[in-house]
Amino acid sequence: MPISSTHIFVQTTGGTDIVDLTPQIQMQVKKSPVKNGAVTLFIPGSTASLTTIEFESGAVSDLKNAIGKIAPEDGHYDHNERWGDGNGYAHVRAAMMGPSLHVPIVEGKMTLGTWQQIVLLDFDNRPRDRSIVVQISGE
Ligand code: ZN
């Protein structure tokens, strides 16, 4: 069973930057010989997450607002007192949203919905160079 691992690279602005990764991941799936299997996506790092959303400005802004209510930037965070890096909110957001996604591949294509895009959420309080692990397995 073929398994291939690659990375895709993204520069983010920080401050809950939400980036559509779908075209880059589709390209990796297309290049792969796998017709039926799955793609596993993982972001190393404790201040970023992966999820899916309809990538249009309204839904993206709604998601940012909802996350901001759950873990506001100006809330109290023990992490900030211990480390002084001011991104306690980012660690909490990332932990709640999760670092990985698993998408089935059927007949050479990811089984995403028509209005469903794969997005990176970078919660950190500064710009970051992010590397996302893309592992494709199947036959
Ligand atoms: Zn931190």
JSON list of C-alpha atoms and ligand atoms in Angstrom, two decimals:
[
{"chain": "A", "resi": 1, "resn": "MET", "atom": "CA", "xyz": [0.00, 0.00, 0.00]},
{"chain": "A", "resi": 2, "resn": "PRO", "atom": "CA", "xyz": [1.66, 3.23, -1.09]},
{"chain": "A", "resi": 3, "resn": "ILE", "atom": "CA", "xyz": [2.14, 5.90, 1.55]},
{"chain": "A", "resi": 4, "resn": "SER", "atom": "CA", "xyz": [3.65, 9.27, 0.66]},
{"chain": "A", "resi": 5, "resn": "SER", "atom": "CA", "xyz": [4.42, 12.14, 2.98]},
{"chain": "A", "resi": 6, "resn": "THR", "atom": "CA", "xyz": [4.98, 15.69, 1.83]},
{"chain": "A", "resi": 7, "resn": "HIS", "atom": "CA", "xyz": [4.67, 19.17, 3.27]},
{"chain": "A", "resi": 8, "resn": "ILE", "atom": "CA", "xyz": [2.95, 22.31, 2.14]},
{"chain": "A", "resi": 9, "resn": "PHE", "atom": "CA", "xyz": [4.23, 25.67, 3.29]},
{"chain": "A", "resi": 10, "resn": "VAL", "atom": "CA", "xyz": [2.19, 28.74, 4.20]},
{"chain": "A", "resi": 11, "resn": "GLN", "atom": "CA", "xyz": [3.17, 32.17, 5.52]},
{"chain": "A", "resi": 12, "resn": "THR", "atom": "CA", "xyz": [0.58, 33.55, 7.91]},
{"chain": "A", "resi": 13, "resn": "THR", "atom": "CA", "xyz": [-0.03, 36.96, 9.44]},
{"chain": "A", "resi": 14, "resn": "GLY", "atom": "CA", "xyz": [-1.01, 35.65, 12.91]},
{"chain": "A", "resi": 15, "resn": "GLY", "atom": "CA", "xyz": [-4.00, 36.98, 14.83]},
{"chain": "A", "resi": 16, "resn": "THR", "atom": "CA", "xyz": [-6.42, 34.22, 13.74]},
{"chain": "A", "resi": 17, "resn": "ASP", "atom": "CA", "xyz": [-5.38, 34.20, 10.09]},
{"chain": "A", "resi": 18, "resn": "ILE", "atom": "CA", "xyz": [-7.58, 31.70, 8.20]},
{"chain": "A", "resi": 19, "resn": "VAL", "atom": "CA", "xyz": [-6.04, 30.36, 4.98]},
{"chain": "A", "resi": 20, "resn": "ASP", "atom": "CA", "xyz": [-7.67, 28.12, 2.33]},
{"chain": "A", "resi": 21, "resn": "LEU", "atom": "CA", "xyz": [-5.35, 25.14, 1.76]},
{"chain": "A", "resi": 22, "resn": "THR", "atom": "CA", "xyz": [-7.70, 23.22, -0.56]},
{"chain": "A", "resi": 23, "resn": "PRO", "atom": "CA", "xyz": [-5.99, 23.95, -3.93]},
{"chain": "A", "resi": 24, "resn": "GLN", "atom": "CA", "xyz": [-2.55, 22.96, -2.61]},
{"chain": "A", "resi": 25, "resn": "ILE", "atom": "CA", "xyz": [-3.85, 19.73, -1.08]},
{"chain": "A", "resi": 26, "resn": "GLN", "atom": "CA", "xyz": [-5.87, 18.87, -4.19]},
{"chain": "A", "resi": 27, "resn": "MET", "atom": "CA", "xyz": [-2.65, 19.22, -6.18]},
{"chain": "A", "resi": 28, "resn": "GLN", "atom": "CA", "xyz": [-0.89, 16.72, -3.89]},
{"chain": "A", "resi": 29, "resn": "VAL", "atom": "CA", "xyz": [-3.79, 14.25, -4.17]},
{"chain": "A", "resi": 30, "resn": "LYS", "atom": "CA", "xyz": [-3.78, 14.61, -7.97]},
{"chain": "A", "resi": 31, "resn": "LYS", "atom": "CA", "xyz": [-0.02, 13.93, -8.14]},
{"chain": "A", "resi": 32, "resn": "SER", "atom": "CA", "xyz": [-0.39, 10.81, -5.98]},
{"chain": "A", "resi": 33, "resn": "PRO", "atom": "CA", "xyz": [-1.03, 7.38, -7.54]},
{"chain": "A", "resi": 34, "resn": "VAL", "atom": "CA", "xyz": [-3.63, 6.67, -4.81]},
{"chain": "A", "resi": 35, "resn": "LYS", "atom": "CA", "xyz": [-7.18, 6.31, -6.18]},
{"chain": "A", "resi": 36, "resn": "ASN", "atom": "CA", "xyz": [-8.90, 5.04, -3.03]},
{"chain": "A", "resi": 37, "resn": "GLY", "atom": "CA", "xyz": [-7.59, 5.81, 0.44]},
{"chain": "A", "resi": 38, "resn": "ALA", "atom": "CA", "xyz": [-7.24, 8.92, 2.54]},
{"chain": "A", "resi": 39, "resn": "VAL", "atom": "CA", "xyz": [-5.21, 12.04, 3.09]},
{"chain": "A", "resi": 40, "resn": "THR", "atom": "CA", "xyz": [-4.12, 12.83, 6.63]},
{"chain": "A", "resi": 41, "resn": "LEU", "atom": "CA", "xyz": [-3.23, 16.45, 7.34]},
{"chain": "A", "resi": 42, "resn": "PHE", "atom": "CA", "xyz": [-1.39, 17.58, 10.45]},
{"chain": "A", "resi": 43, "resn": "ILE", "atom": "CA", "xyz": [-0.05, 20.92, 11.61]},
{"chain": "A", "resi": 44, "resn": "PRO", "atom": "CA", "xyz": [2.94, 20.69, 13.95]},
{"chain": "A", "resi": 45, "resn": "GLY", "atom": "CA", "xyz": [2.75, 23.50, 16.51]},
{"chain": "A", "resi": 46, "resn": "SER", "atom": "CA", "xyz": [0.54, 24.39, 19.47]},
{"chain": "A", "resi": 47, "resn": "THR", "atom": "CA", "xyz": [-0.98, 27.66, 18.22]},
{"chain": "A", "resi": 48, "resn": "ALA", "atom": "CA", "xyz": [-2.57, 26.57, 14.91]},
{"chain": "A", "resi": 49, "resn": "SER", "atom": "CA", "xyz": [-5.36, 24.23, 13.79]},
{"chain": "A", "resi": 50, "resn": "LEU", "atom": "CA", "xyz": [-6.95, 22.63, 10.76]},
{"chain": "A", "resi": 51, "resn": "THR", "atom": "CA", "xyz": [-10.67, 22.40, 10.01]},
{"chain": "A", "resi": 52, "resn": "THR", "atom": "CA", "xyz": [-13.13, 22.78, 7.16]},
{"chain": "A", "resi": 53, "resn": "ILE", "atom": "CA", "xyz": [-15.53, 25.62, 6.44]},
{"chain": "A", "resi": 54, "resn": "GLU", "atom": "CA", "xyz": [-17.30, 27.25, 3.52]},
{"chain": "A", "resi": 55, "resn": "PHE", "atom": "CA", "xyz": [-14.49, 29.65, 2.68]},
{"chain": "A", "resi": 56, "resn": "GLU", "atom": "CA", "xyz": [-16.38, 32.88, 2.10]},
{"chain": "A", "resi": 57, "resn": "SER", "atom": "CA", "xyz": [-15.84, 36.10, 4.03]},
{"chain": "A", "resi": 58, "resn": "GLY", "atom": "CA", "xyz": [-19.11, 35.90, 6.01]},
{"chain": "A", "resi": 59, "resn": "ALA", "atom": "CA", "xyz": [-18.57, 32.38, 7.35]},
{"chain": "A", "resi": 60, "resn": "VAL", "atom": "CA", "xyz": [-14.86, 33.07, 8.01]},
{"chain": "A", "resi": 61, "resn": "SER", "atom": "CA", "xyz": [-15.74, 36.20, 10.00]},
{"chain": "A", "resi": 62, "resn": "ASP", "atom": "CA", "xyz": [-18.48, 34.32, 11.92]},
{"chain": "A", "resi": 63, "resn": "LEU", "atom": "CA", "xyz": [-15.98, 31.60, 12.88]},
{"chain": "A", "resi": 64, "resn": "LYS", "atom": "CA", "xyz": [-13.43, 34.21, 14.05]},
{"chain": "A", "resi": 65, "resn": "ASN", "atom": "CA", "xyz": [-16.10, 35.91, 16.17]},
{"chain": "A", "resi": 66, "resn": "ALA", "atom": "CA", "xyz": [-17.26, 32.64, 17.74]},
{"chain": "A", "resi": 67, "resn": "ILE", "atom": "CA", "xyz": [-13.69, 31.59, 18.58]},
{"chain": "A", "resi": 68, "resn": "GLY", "atom": "CA", "xyz": [-13.05, 35.07, 20.01]},
{"chain": "A", "resi": 69, "resn": "LYS", "atom": "CA", "xyz": [-15.95, 34.63, 22.43]},
{"chain": "A", "resi": 70, "resn": "ILE", "atom": "CA", "xyz": [-14.71, 31.24, 23.66]},
{"chain": "A", "resi": 71, "resn": "ALA", "atom": "CA", "xyz": [-11.07, 32.30, 24.16]},
{"chain": "A", "resi": 72, "resn": "PRO", "atom": "CA", "xyz": [-10.79, 36.10, 23.92]},
{"chain": "A", "resi": 73, "resn": "GLU", "atom": "CA", "xyz": [-7.35, 37.63, 23.26]},
{"chain": "A", "resi": 74, "resn": "ASP", "atom": "CA", "xyz": [-7.67, 39.95, 26.28]},
{"chain": "A", "resi": 75, "resn": "GLY", "atom": "CA", "xyz": [-8.79, 37.24, 28.71]},
{"chain": "A", "resi": 76, "resn": "HIS", "atom": "CA", "xyz": [-6.71, 36.06, 31.66]},
{"chain": "A", "resi": 77, "resn": "TYR", "atom": "CA", "xyz": [-4.30, 33.21, 30.81]},
{"chain": "A", "resi": 78, "resn": "ASP", "atom": "CA", "xyz": [-1.95, 31.51, 33.24]},
{"chain": "A", "resi": 79, "resn": "HIS", "atom": "CA", "xyz": [0.29, 30.71, 30.26]},
{"chain": "A", "resi": 80, "resn": "ASN", "atom": "CA", "xyz": [0.95, 34.43, 29.72]},
{"chain": "A", "resi": 81, "resn": "GLU", "atom": "CA", "xyz": [1.99, 34.86, 33.36]},
{"chain": "A", "resi": 82, "resn": "ARG", "atom": "CA", "xyz": [4.32, 31.89, 33.21]},
{"chain": "A", "resi": 83, "resn": "TRP", "atom": "CA", "xyz": [5.88, 32.55, 29.77]},
{"chain": "A", "resi": 84, "resn": "GLY", "atom": "CA", "xyz": [5.16, 36.22, 29.00]},
{"chain": "A", "resi": 85, "resn": "ASP", "atom": "CA", "xyz": [4.63, 35.54, 25.30]},
{"chain": "A", "resi": 86, "resn": "GLY", "atom": "CA", "xyz": [1.04, 36.84, 25.33]},
{"chain": "A", "resi": 87, "resn": "ASN", "atom": "CA", "xyz": [-0.42, 34.04, 23.24]},
{"chain": "A", "resi": 88, "resn": "GLY", "atom": "CA", "xyz": [-2.29, 32.07, 25.91]},
{"chain": "A", "resi": 89, "resn": "TYR", "atom": "CA", "xyz": [-5.50, 32.54, 23.94]},
{"chain": "A", "resi": 90, "resn": "ALA", "atom": "CA", "xyz": [-3.84, 30.99, 20.86]},
{"chain": "A", "resi": 91, "resn": "HIS", "atom": "CA", "xyz": [-2.87, 27.79, 22.72]},
{"chain": "A", "resi": 92, "resn": "VAL", "atom": "CA", "xyz": [-6.43, 27.37, 24.05]},
{"chain": "A", "resi": 93, "resn": "ARG", "atom": "CA", "xyz": [-8.00, 28.00, 20.63]},
{"chain": "A", "resi": 94, "resn": "ALA", "atom": "CA", "xyz": [-5.63, 25.57, 18.91]},
{"chain": "A", "resi": 95, "resn": "ALA", "atom": "CA", "xyz": [-6.28, 22.84, 21.47]},
{"chain": "A", "resi": 96, "resn": "MET", "atom": "CA", "xyz": [-10.04, 23.18, 21.06]},
{"chain": "A", "resi": 97, "resn": "MET", "atom": "CA", "xyz": [-10.00, 23.20, 17.25]},
{"chain": "A", "resi": 98, "resn": "GLY", "atom": "CA", "xyz": [-7.49, 20.37, 16.90]},
{"chain": "A", "resi": 99, "resn": "PRO", "atom": "CA", "xyz": [-4.31, 19.89, 14.82]},
{"chain": "A", "resi": 100, "resn": "SER", "atom": "CA", "xyz": [-5.37, 17.34, 12.20]},
{"chain": "A", "resi": 101, "resn": "LEU", "atom": "CA", "xyz": [-7.86, 16.29, 9.54]},
{"chain": "A", "resi": 102, "resn": "HIS", "atom": "CA", "xyz": [-8.51, 13.03, 7.76]},
{"chain": "A", "resi": 103, "resn": "VAL", "atom": "CA", "xyz": [-10.25, 13.15, 4.37]},
{"chain": "A", "resi": 104, "resn": "PRO", "atom": "CA", "xyz": [-11.20, 10.03, 2.38]},
{"chain": "A", "resi": 105, "resn": "ILE", "atom": "CA", "xyz": [-10.06, 9.81, -1.25]},
{"chain": "A", "resi": 106, "resn": "VAL", "atom": "CA", "xyz": [-12.48, 8.06, -3.62]},
{"chain": "A", "resi": 107, "resn": "GLU", "atom": "CA", "xyz": [-11.70, 7.62, -7.32]},
{"chain": "A", "resi": 108, "resn": "GLY", "atom": "CA", "xyz": [-8.75, 9.95, -7.04]},
{"chain": "A", "resi": 109, "resn": "LYS", "atom": "CA", "xyz": [-10.60, 12.84, -5.40]},
{"chain": "A", "resi": 110, "resn": "MET", "atom": "CA", "xyz": [-11.09, 14.07, -1.85]},
{"chain": "A", "resi": 111, "resn": "THR", "atom": "CA", "xyz": [-14.68, 13.57, -0.70]},
{"chain": "A", "resi": 112, "resn": "LEU", "atom": "CA", "xyz": [-15.19, 17.21, 0.27]},
{"chain": "A", "resi": 113, "resn": "GLY", "atom": "CA", "xyz": [-18.60, 18.82, -0.08]},
{"chain": "A", "resi": 114, "resn": "THR", "atom": "CA", "xyz": [-19.11, 21.37, -2.83]},
{"chain": "A", "resi": 115, "resn": "TRP", "atom": "CA", "xyz": [-18.88, 24.29, -0.41]},
{"chain": "A", "resi": 116, "resn": "GLN", "atom": "CA", "xyz": [-16.40, 22.74, 1.99]},
{"chain": "A", "resi": 117, "resn": "GLN", "atom": "CA", "xyz": [-12.80, 23.95, 2.01]},
{"chain": "A", "resi": 118, "resn": "ILE", "atom": "CA", "xyz": [-9.86, 22.85, 4.13]},
{"chain": "A", "resi": 119, "resn": "VAL", "atom": "CA", "xyz": [-8.48, 25.73, 6.15]},
{"chain": "A", "resi": 120, "resn": "LEU", "atom": "CA", "xyz": [-5.50, 26.49, 8.34]},
{"chain": "A", "resi": 121, "resn": "LEU", "atom": "CA", "xyz": [-6.25, 28.64, 11.37]},
{"chain": "A", "resi": 122, "resn": "ASP", "atom": "CA", "xyz": [-3.19, 30.41, 12.74]},
{"chain": "A", "resi": 123, "resn": "PHE", "atom": "CA", "xyz": [-4.00, 31.85, 16.14]},
{"chain": "A", "resi": 124, "resn": "ASP", "atom": "CA", "xyz": [-0.53, 33.04, 17.10]},
{"chain": "A", "resi": 125, "resn": "ASN", "atom": "CA", "xyz": [0.07, 36.71, 17.87]},
{"chain": "A", "resi": 126, "resn": "ARG", "atom": "CA", "xyz": [2.79, 37.10, 15.22]},
{"chain": "A", "resi": 127, "resn": "PRO", "atom": "CA", "xyz": [3.40, 36.07, 11.58]},
{"chain": "A", "resi": 128, "resn": "ARG", "atom": "CA", "xyz": [4.58, 32.46, 11.21]},
{"chain": "A", "resi": 129, "resn": "ASP", "atom": "CA", "xyz": [6.02, 30.18, 8.54]},
{"chain": "A", "resi": 130, "resn": "ARG", "atom": "CA", "xyz": [3.84, 27.09, 8.78]},
{"chain": "A", "resi": 131, "resn": "SER", "atom": "CA", "xyz": [4.52, 23.64, 7.39]},
{"chain": "A", "resi": 132, "resn": "ILE", "atom": "CA", "xyz": [1.60, 21.22, 7.10]},
{"chain": "A", "resi": 133, "resn": "VAL", "atom": "CA", "xyz": [2.23, 17.47, 6.85]},
{"chain": "A", "resi": 134, "resn": "VAL", "atom": "CA", "xyz": [0.27, 15.86, 3.99]},
{"chain": "A", "resi": 135, "resn": "GLN", "atom": "CA", "xyz": [0.29, 12.05, 4.15]},
{"chain": "A", "resi": 136, "resn": "ILE", "atom": "CA", "xyz": [-1.57, 10.15, 1.44]},
{"chain": "A", "resi": 137, "resn": "SER", "atom": "CA", "xyz": [-2.19, 6.44, 1.79]},
{"chain": "A", "resi": 138, "resn": "GLY", "atom": "CA", "xyz": [-4.28, 3.88, -0.06]},
{"chain": "A", "resi": 139, "resn": "GLU", "atom": "CA", "xyz": [-4.17, 2.02, -3.36]},
{"chain": "B", "resi": 1, "resn": "ZN", "atom": "ZN", "xyz": [2.89, 30.53, 24.19]}
]
